[in-house]
Short mmCIF file of C-alpha atoms and ligand atoms in Angstrom, two decimals:
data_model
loop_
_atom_site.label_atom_id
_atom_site.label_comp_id
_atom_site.label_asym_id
_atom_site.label_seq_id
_atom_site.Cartn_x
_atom_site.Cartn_y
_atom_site.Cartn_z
CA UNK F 5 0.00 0.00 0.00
CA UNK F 6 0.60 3.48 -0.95
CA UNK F 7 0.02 6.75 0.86
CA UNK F 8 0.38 10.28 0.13
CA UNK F 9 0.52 12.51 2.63
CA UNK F 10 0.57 16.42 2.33
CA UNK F 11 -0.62 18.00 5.18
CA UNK F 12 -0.42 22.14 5.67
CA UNK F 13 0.45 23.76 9.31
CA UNK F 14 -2.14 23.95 11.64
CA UNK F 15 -1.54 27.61 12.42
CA UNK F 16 -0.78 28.85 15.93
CA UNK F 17 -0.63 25.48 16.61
CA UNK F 18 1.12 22.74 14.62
CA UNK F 19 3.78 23.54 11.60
CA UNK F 20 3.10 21.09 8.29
CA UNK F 21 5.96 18.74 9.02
CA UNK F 22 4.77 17.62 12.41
CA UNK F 23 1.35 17.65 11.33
CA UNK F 24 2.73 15.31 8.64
CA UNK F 25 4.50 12.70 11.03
CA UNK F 26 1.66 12.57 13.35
CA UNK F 27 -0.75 11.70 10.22
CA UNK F 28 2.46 9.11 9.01
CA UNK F 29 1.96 7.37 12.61
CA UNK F 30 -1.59 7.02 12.69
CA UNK F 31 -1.29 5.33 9.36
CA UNK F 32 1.74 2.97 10.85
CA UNK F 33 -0.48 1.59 13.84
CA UNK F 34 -2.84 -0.18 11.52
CA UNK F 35 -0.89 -0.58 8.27
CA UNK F 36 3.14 -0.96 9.86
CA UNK F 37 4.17 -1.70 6.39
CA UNK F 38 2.81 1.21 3.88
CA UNK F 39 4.89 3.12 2.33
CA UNK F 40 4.42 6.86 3.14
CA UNK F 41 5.21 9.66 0.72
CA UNK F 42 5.25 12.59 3.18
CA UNK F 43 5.11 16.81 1.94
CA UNK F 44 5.21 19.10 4.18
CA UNK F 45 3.01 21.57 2.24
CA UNK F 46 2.15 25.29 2.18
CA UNK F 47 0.73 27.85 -0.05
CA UNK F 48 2.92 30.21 -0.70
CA UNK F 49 1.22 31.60 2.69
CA UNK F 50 2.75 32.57 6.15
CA UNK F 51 5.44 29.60 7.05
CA UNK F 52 6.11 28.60 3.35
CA UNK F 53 9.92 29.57 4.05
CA UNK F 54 9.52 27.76 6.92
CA UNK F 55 8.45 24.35 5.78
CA UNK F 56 10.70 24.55 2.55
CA UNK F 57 13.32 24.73 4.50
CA UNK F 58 12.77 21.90 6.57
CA UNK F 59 11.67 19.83 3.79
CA UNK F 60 14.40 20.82 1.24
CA UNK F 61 17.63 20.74 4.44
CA UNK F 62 17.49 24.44 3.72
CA UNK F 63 18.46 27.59 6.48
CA UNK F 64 16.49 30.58 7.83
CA UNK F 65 18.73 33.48 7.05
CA UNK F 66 17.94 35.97 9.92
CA UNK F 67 18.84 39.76 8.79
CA UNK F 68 17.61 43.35 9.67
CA UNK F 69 15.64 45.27 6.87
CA UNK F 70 13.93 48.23 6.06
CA UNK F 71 10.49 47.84 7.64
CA UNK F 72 7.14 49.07 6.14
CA UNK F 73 7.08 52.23 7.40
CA UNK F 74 10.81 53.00 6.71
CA UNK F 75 12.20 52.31 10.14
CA UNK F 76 14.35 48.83 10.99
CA UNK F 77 12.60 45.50 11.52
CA UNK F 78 14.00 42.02 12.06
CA UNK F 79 13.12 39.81 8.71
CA UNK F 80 14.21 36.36 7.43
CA UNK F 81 14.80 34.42 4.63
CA UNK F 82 14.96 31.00 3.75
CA UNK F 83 18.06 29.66 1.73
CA UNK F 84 18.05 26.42 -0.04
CA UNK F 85 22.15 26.66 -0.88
CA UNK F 86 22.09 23.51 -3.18
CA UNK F 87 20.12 24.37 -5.10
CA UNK F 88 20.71 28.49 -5.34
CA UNK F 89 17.02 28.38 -3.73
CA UNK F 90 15.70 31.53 -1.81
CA UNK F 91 12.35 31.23 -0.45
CA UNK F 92 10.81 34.76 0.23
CA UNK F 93 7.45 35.53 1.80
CA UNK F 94 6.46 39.22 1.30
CA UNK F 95 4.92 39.84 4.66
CA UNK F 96 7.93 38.64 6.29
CA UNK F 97 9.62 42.48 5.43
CA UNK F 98 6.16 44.23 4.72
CA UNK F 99 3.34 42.36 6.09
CA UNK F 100 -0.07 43.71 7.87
CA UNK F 101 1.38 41.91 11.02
CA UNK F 102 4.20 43.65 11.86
CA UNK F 103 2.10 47.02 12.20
CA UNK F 104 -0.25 48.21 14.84
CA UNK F 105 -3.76 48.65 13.76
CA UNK F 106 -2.93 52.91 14.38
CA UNK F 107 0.12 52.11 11.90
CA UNK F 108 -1.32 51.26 8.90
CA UNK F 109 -0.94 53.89 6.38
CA UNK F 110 -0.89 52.79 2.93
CA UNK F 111 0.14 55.93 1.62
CA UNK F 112 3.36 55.81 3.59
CA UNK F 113 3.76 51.74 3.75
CA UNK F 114 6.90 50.18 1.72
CA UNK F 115 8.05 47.06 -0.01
CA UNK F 116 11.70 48.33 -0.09
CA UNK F 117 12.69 45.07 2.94
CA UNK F 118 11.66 42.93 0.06
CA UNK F 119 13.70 44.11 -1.96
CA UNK F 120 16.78 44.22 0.40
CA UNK F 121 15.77 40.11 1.03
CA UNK F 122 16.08 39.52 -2.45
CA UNK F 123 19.30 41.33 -3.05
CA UNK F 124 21.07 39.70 0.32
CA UNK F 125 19.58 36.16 -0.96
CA UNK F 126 21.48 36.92 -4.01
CA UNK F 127 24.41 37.83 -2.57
CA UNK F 128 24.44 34.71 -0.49
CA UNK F 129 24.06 32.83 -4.27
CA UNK F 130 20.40 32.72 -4.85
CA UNK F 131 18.95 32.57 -8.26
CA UNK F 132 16.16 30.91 -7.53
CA UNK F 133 13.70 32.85 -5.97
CA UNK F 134 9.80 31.04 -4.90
CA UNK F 135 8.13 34.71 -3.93
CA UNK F 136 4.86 34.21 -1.30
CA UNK F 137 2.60 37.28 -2.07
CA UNK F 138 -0.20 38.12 0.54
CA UNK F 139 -0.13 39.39 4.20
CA UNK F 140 1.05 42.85 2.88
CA UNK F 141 0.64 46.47 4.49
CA UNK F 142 1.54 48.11 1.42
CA UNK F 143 -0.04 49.59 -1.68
CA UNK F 144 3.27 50.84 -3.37
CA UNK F 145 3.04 48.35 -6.96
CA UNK F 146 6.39 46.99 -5.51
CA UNK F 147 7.91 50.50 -6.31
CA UNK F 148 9.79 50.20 -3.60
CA UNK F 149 11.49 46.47 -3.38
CA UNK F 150 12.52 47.61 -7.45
CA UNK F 151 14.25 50.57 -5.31
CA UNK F 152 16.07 48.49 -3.27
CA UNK F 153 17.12 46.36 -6.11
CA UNK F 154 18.52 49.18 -8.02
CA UNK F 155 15.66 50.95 -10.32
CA UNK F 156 14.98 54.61 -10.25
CA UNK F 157 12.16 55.94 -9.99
CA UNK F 158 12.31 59.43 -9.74
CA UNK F 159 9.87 63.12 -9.83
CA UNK F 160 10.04 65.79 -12.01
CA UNK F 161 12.58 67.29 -9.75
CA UNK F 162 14.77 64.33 -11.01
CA UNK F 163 14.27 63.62 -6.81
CA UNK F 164 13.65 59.51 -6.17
CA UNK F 165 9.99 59.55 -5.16
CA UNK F 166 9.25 58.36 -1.67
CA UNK F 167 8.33 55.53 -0.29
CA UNK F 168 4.57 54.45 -0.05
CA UNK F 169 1.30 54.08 -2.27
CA UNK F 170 0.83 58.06 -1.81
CA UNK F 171 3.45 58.74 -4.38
CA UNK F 172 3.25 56.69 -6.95
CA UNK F 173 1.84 59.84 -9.29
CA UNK F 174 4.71 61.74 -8.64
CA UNK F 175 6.84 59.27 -10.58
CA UNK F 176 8.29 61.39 -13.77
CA UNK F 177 10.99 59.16 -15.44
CA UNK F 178 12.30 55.25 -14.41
CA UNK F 179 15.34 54.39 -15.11
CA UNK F 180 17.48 50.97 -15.23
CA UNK F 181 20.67 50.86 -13.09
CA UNK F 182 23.66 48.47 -13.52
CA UNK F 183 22.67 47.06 -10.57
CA UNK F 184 19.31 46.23 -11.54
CA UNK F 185 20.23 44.39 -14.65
CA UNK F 186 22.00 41.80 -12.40
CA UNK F 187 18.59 40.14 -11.26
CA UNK F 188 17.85 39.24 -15.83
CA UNK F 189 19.59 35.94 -15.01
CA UNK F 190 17.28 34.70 -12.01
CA UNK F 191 14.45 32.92 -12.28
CA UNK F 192 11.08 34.17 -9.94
CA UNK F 193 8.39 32.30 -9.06
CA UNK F 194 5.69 33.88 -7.66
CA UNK F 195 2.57 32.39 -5.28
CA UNK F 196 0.11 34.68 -5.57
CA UNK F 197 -2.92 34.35 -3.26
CA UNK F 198 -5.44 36.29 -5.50
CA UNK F 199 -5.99 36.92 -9.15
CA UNK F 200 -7.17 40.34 -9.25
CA UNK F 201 -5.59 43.09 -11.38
CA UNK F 202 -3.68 45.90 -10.51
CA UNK F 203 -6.09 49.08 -10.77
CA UNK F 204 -9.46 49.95 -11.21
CA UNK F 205 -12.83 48.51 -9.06
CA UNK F 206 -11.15 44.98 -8.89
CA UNK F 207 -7.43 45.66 -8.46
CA UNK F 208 -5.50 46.07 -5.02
CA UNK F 209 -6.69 49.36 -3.55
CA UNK F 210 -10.13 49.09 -3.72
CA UNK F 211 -10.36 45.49 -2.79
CA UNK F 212 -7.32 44.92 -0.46
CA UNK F 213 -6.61 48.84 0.88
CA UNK F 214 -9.62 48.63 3.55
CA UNK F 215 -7.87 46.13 5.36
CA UNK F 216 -4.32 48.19 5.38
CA UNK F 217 -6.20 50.99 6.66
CA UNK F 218 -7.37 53.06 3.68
CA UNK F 219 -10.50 55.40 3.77
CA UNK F 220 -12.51 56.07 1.16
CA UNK F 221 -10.25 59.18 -0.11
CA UNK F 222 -7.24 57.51 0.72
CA UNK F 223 -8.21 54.48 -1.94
CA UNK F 224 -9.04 57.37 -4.75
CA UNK F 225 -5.87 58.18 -4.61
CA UNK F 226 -3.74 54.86 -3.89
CA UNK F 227 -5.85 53.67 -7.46
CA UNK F 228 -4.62 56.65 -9.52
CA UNK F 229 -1.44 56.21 -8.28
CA UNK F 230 -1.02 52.87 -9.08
CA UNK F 231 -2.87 53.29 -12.60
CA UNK F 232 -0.23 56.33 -13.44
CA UNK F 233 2.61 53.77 -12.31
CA UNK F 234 1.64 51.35 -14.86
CA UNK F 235 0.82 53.99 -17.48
CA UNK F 236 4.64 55.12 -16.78
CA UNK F 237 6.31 51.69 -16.90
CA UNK F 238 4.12 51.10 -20.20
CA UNK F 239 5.32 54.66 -21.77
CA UNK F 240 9.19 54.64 -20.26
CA UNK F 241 9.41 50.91 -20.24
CA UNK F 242 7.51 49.56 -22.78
CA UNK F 243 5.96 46.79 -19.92
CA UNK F 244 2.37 46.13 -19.85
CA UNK F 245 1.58 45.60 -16.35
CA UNK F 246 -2.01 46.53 -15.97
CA UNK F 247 -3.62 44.19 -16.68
CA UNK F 248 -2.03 40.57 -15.70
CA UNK F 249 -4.02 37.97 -13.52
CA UNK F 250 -2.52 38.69 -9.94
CA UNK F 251 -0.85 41.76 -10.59
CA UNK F 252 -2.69 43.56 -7.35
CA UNK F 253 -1.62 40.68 -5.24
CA UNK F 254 -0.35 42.26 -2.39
CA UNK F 255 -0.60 45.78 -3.17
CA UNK F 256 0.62 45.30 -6.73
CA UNK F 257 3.97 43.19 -6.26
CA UNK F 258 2.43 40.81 -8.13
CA UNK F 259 2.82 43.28 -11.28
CA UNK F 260 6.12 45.06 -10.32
CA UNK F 261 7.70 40.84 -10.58
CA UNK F 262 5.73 40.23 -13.88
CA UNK F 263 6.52 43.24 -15.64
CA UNK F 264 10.66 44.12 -14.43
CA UNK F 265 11.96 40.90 -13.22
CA UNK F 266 9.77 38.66 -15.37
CA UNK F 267 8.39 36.11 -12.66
CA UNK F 268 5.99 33.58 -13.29
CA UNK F 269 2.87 34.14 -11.58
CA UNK F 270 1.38 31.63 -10.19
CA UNK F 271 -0.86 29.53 -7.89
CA UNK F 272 0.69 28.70 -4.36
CA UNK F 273 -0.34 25.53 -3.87
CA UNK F 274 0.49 24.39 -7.47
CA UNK F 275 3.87 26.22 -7.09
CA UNK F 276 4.61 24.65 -4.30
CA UNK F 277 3.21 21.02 -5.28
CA UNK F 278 5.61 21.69 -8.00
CA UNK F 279 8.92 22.25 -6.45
CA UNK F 280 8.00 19.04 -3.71
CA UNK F 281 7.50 17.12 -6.61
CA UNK F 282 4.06 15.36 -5.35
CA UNK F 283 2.57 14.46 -9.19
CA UNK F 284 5.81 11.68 -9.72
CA UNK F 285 4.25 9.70 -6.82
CA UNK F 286 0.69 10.37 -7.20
CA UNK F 287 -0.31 7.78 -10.07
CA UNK F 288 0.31 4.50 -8.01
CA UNK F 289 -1.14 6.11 -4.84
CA UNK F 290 -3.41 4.02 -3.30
CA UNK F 291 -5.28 7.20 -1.11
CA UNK F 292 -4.07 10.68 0.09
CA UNK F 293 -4.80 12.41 3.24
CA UNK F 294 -4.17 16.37 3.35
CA UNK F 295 -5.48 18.71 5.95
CA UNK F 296 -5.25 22.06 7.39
CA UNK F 297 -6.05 24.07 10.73
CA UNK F 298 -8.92 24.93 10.05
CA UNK F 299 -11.01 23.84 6.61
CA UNK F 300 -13.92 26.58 5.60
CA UNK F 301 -15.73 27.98 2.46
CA UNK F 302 -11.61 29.31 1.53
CA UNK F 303 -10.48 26.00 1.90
CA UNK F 304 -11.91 25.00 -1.89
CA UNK F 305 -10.30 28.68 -3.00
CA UNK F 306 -7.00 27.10 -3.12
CA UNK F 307 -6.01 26.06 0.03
CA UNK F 308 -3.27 23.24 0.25
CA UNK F 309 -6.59 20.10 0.42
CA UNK F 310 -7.84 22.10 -2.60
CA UNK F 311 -4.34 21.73 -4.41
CA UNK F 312 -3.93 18.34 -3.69
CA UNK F 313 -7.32 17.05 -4.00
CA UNK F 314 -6.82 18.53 -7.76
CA UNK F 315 -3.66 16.71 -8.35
CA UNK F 316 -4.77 13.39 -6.48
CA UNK F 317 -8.61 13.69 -8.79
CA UNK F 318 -5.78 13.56 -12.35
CA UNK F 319 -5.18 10.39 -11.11
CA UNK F 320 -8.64 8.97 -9.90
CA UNK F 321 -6.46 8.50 -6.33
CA UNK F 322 -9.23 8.92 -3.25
CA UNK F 323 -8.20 11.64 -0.65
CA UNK F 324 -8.67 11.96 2.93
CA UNK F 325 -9.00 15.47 4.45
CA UNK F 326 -8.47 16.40 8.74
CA UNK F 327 -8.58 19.29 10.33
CA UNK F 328 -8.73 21.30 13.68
CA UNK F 329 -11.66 22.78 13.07
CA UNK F 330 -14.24 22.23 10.37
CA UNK F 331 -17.16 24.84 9.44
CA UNK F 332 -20.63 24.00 7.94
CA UNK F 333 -18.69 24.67 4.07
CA UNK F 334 -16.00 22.12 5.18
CA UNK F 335 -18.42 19.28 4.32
CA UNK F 336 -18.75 20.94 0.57
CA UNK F 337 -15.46 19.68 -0.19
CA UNK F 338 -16.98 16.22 -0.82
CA UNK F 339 -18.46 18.08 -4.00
CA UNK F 340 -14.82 19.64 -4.86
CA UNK F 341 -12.73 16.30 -4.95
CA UNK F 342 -12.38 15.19 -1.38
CA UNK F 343 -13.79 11.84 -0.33
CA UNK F 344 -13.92 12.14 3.50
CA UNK F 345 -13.70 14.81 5.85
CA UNK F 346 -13.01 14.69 9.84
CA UNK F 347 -12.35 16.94 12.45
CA UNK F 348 -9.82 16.10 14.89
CA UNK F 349 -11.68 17.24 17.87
CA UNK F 350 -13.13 15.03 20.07
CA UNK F 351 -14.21 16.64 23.55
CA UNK F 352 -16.06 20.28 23.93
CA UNK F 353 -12.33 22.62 24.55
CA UNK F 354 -11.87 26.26 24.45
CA UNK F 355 -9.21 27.77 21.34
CA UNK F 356 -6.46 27.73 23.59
CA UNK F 357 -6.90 24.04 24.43
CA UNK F 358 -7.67 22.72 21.24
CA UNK F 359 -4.35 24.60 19.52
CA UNK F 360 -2.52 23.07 22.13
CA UNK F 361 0.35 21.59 20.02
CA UNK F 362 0.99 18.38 21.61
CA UNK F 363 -3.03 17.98 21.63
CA UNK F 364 -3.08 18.69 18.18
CA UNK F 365 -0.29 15.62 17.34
CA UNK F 366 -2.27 13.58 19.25
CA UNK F 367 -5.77 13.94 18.04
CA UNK F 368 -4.32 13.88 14.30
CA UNK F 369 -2.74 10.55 15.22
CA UNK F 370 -5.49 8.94 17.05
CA UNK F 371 -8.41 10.11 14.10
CA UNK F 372 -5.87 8.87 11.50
CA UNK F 373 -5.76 5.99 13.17
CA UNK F 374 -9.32 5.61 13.59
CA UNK F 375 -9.81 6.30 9.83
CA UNK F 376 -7.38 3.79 8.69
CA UNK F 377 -9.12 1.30 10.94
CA UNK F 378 -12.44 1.77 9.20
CA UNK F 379 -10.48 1.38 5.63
CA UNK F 380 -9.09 -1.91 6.73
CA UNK F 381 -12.99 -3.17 7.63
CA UNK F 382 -13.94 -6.25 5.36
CA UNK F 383 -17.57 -5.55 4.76
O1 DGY T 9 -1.30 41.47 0.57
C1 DGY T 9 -2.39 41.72 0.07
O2 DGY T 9 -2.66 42.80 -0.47
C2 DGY T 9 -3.47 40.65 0.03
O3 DGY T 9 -3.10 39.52 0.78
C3 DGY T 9 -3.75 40.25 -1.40
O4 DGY T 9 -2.60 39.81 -2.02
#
């Protein structure tokens, strides 16, 4: 018998490799012979770096960068040195999380840490980058990680415009430096976690700049600014950037690594499915079992038992989904690929009890267990 096993993190609680082993031993107690394919998955999400790195014998690079609102903040990195392998998540240098709720300013926020993560990755031998878009406090198009990596973007003054989404319509003239051109031999793929376009009713202000703390003036002008910043990179450039699937992904990165560094944009999970290399051992699967903290109505939106229930339904292989917590649109995933669903949870606990991490292993092992004692029924 053959099992696949791709488990995410259970936030807060459980990270995907552990989530992984505990499903491995629940399978072991009933079937001691199987032969387990384990991926520790993500989604190009918060801890993607993370589980890469354990997965692919990889290193956290620690370093200080420029935070989003211009001031220092401790970042990280992870570095797969093998392979010339960075792994980048956005938020990790600009994300929603490392401001206070009084912070948030798109007008003023920056992407010019990711930018400083890329070039110290590259330093250290990267060119490979996997990108994780999402999380961000920033509306800036990614003016400001191109800053960092040596483009110019400057006013009619001939001054470089400032950091933040507020003044993207001052930019006059961009220029290529030498330093920039050093980034045409590296290869970026990019995990976006939307598809909407840069500008307009469906692009990243007006969707996305609510939640960084834009009013309804402030997004008027975060819009125009990023529509004038593609009109510019179109006229001095001659890069269409307007209007590519994910380009607004977190606050317009998504278009700055289409359009100047040429990344691939992509889907997370897919990306990430991808680089594990999960589709060479799906066809003589026998089942899969995937899960995630907590499986919802987003969960089907391309969440990691989305991803794999896609890749396991190419091959007609059944899959198996757990999780911490499952709402009322968990049980629609039987309609989007996935055989069986189970929660984990098996007495009445508050949040903190249940995330417990050592509960967590446990329950995932002993429902595993229970699960593969119901396959190996006779009827
Ligand atoms: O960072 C953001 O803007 C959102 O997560 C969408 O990408």
């Amino acid at each position: 018998m053959k099992v696949i096993v791709g488990m995410d993190s259970f936030k807060g609680s459980l990270p995907s490799v552990d989530a992984n082993h505990a499903v491995e031993n629940g399978i072991k107690q009933v079937f001691p012979g199987a032969v387990v394919k384990s991926f520790a998955m993500a989604d190009g999400g918060e801890g993607t770096a993370e589980t890469l790195v354990d997965g692919m014998n990889g290193s956290l690079v620690k370093m200080t960068v420029t935070g989003p609102l211009g001031t220092p903040i401790e970042s990280s990195y992870g570095l797969i040195k093998d392979e010339r392998l960075a792994i980048i998540e956005v938020a990790s240098a600009c994300g929603l999380t490392l401001l206070s709720k009084a912070q948030l300013n798109p007008l003023m926020t920056t992407t010019y840490g990711v930018g400083e993560l890329i070039n110290h990755a590259y330093n250290n031998g990267a060119r490979k980058f996997i990108i994780g878009l999402g999380g961000s406090s920033t509306n800036d198009g990614g003016v400001g990680m191109l800053q960092a990596m040596g483009y110019e973007f400057q006013d009619s003054d001939g001054n470089q415009v400032a950091f933040g989404g507020g003044s993207l319509s001052s930019i006059y003239s961009i220029n290529q430096t030498v330093e920039s051109r050093k980034f045409k031999d590296c290869e970026f793929r990019v995990a976006c976690d939307v598809s909407n376009i840069l500008y307009g009713q469906q692009g990243a202000s007006y969707i996305f700049g609510p939640q960084k703390g834009a009013d309804s003036d402030m997004l008027k002008v975060l819009d125009a600014g990023l529509k004038h910043y593609a009109d510019f990179t179109s006229k001095e450039m001659g890069i269409e950037i307007s209007s590519i699937e994910g380009g607004g992904a977190a606050g317009g990165l998504g278009a700055a690594f289409h359009g100047y560094l040429n990344g691939q944009l992509e889907s997370g999970v897919e990306l990430i499915m991808d680089v594990l290399g999960v589709e060479s051992e799906m066809e003589n699967a026998d089942f899969v079992i995937t899960g995630e903290g907590r499986i919802d109505a987003q969960t089907s939106m391309g969440k990691v038992p989305a991803g794999m229930a896609g890749l396991a339904g190419k091959y007609n292989v059944p899959i198996i989904a757990v999780g911490g917590s499952l709402t009322d649109d968990a049980y629609n995933l039987n309609h989007h690929g996935i055989n069986a669903v189970f929660s984990i949870q098996n007495e009445p606990l508050s949040i903190e009890e249940a995330m417990d991490s050592k509960r967590t292993r446990t329950n995932i092992e002993r429902t595993v267990e229970q699960v593969m004692r119901t396959l190996k029924i006779n009827l």
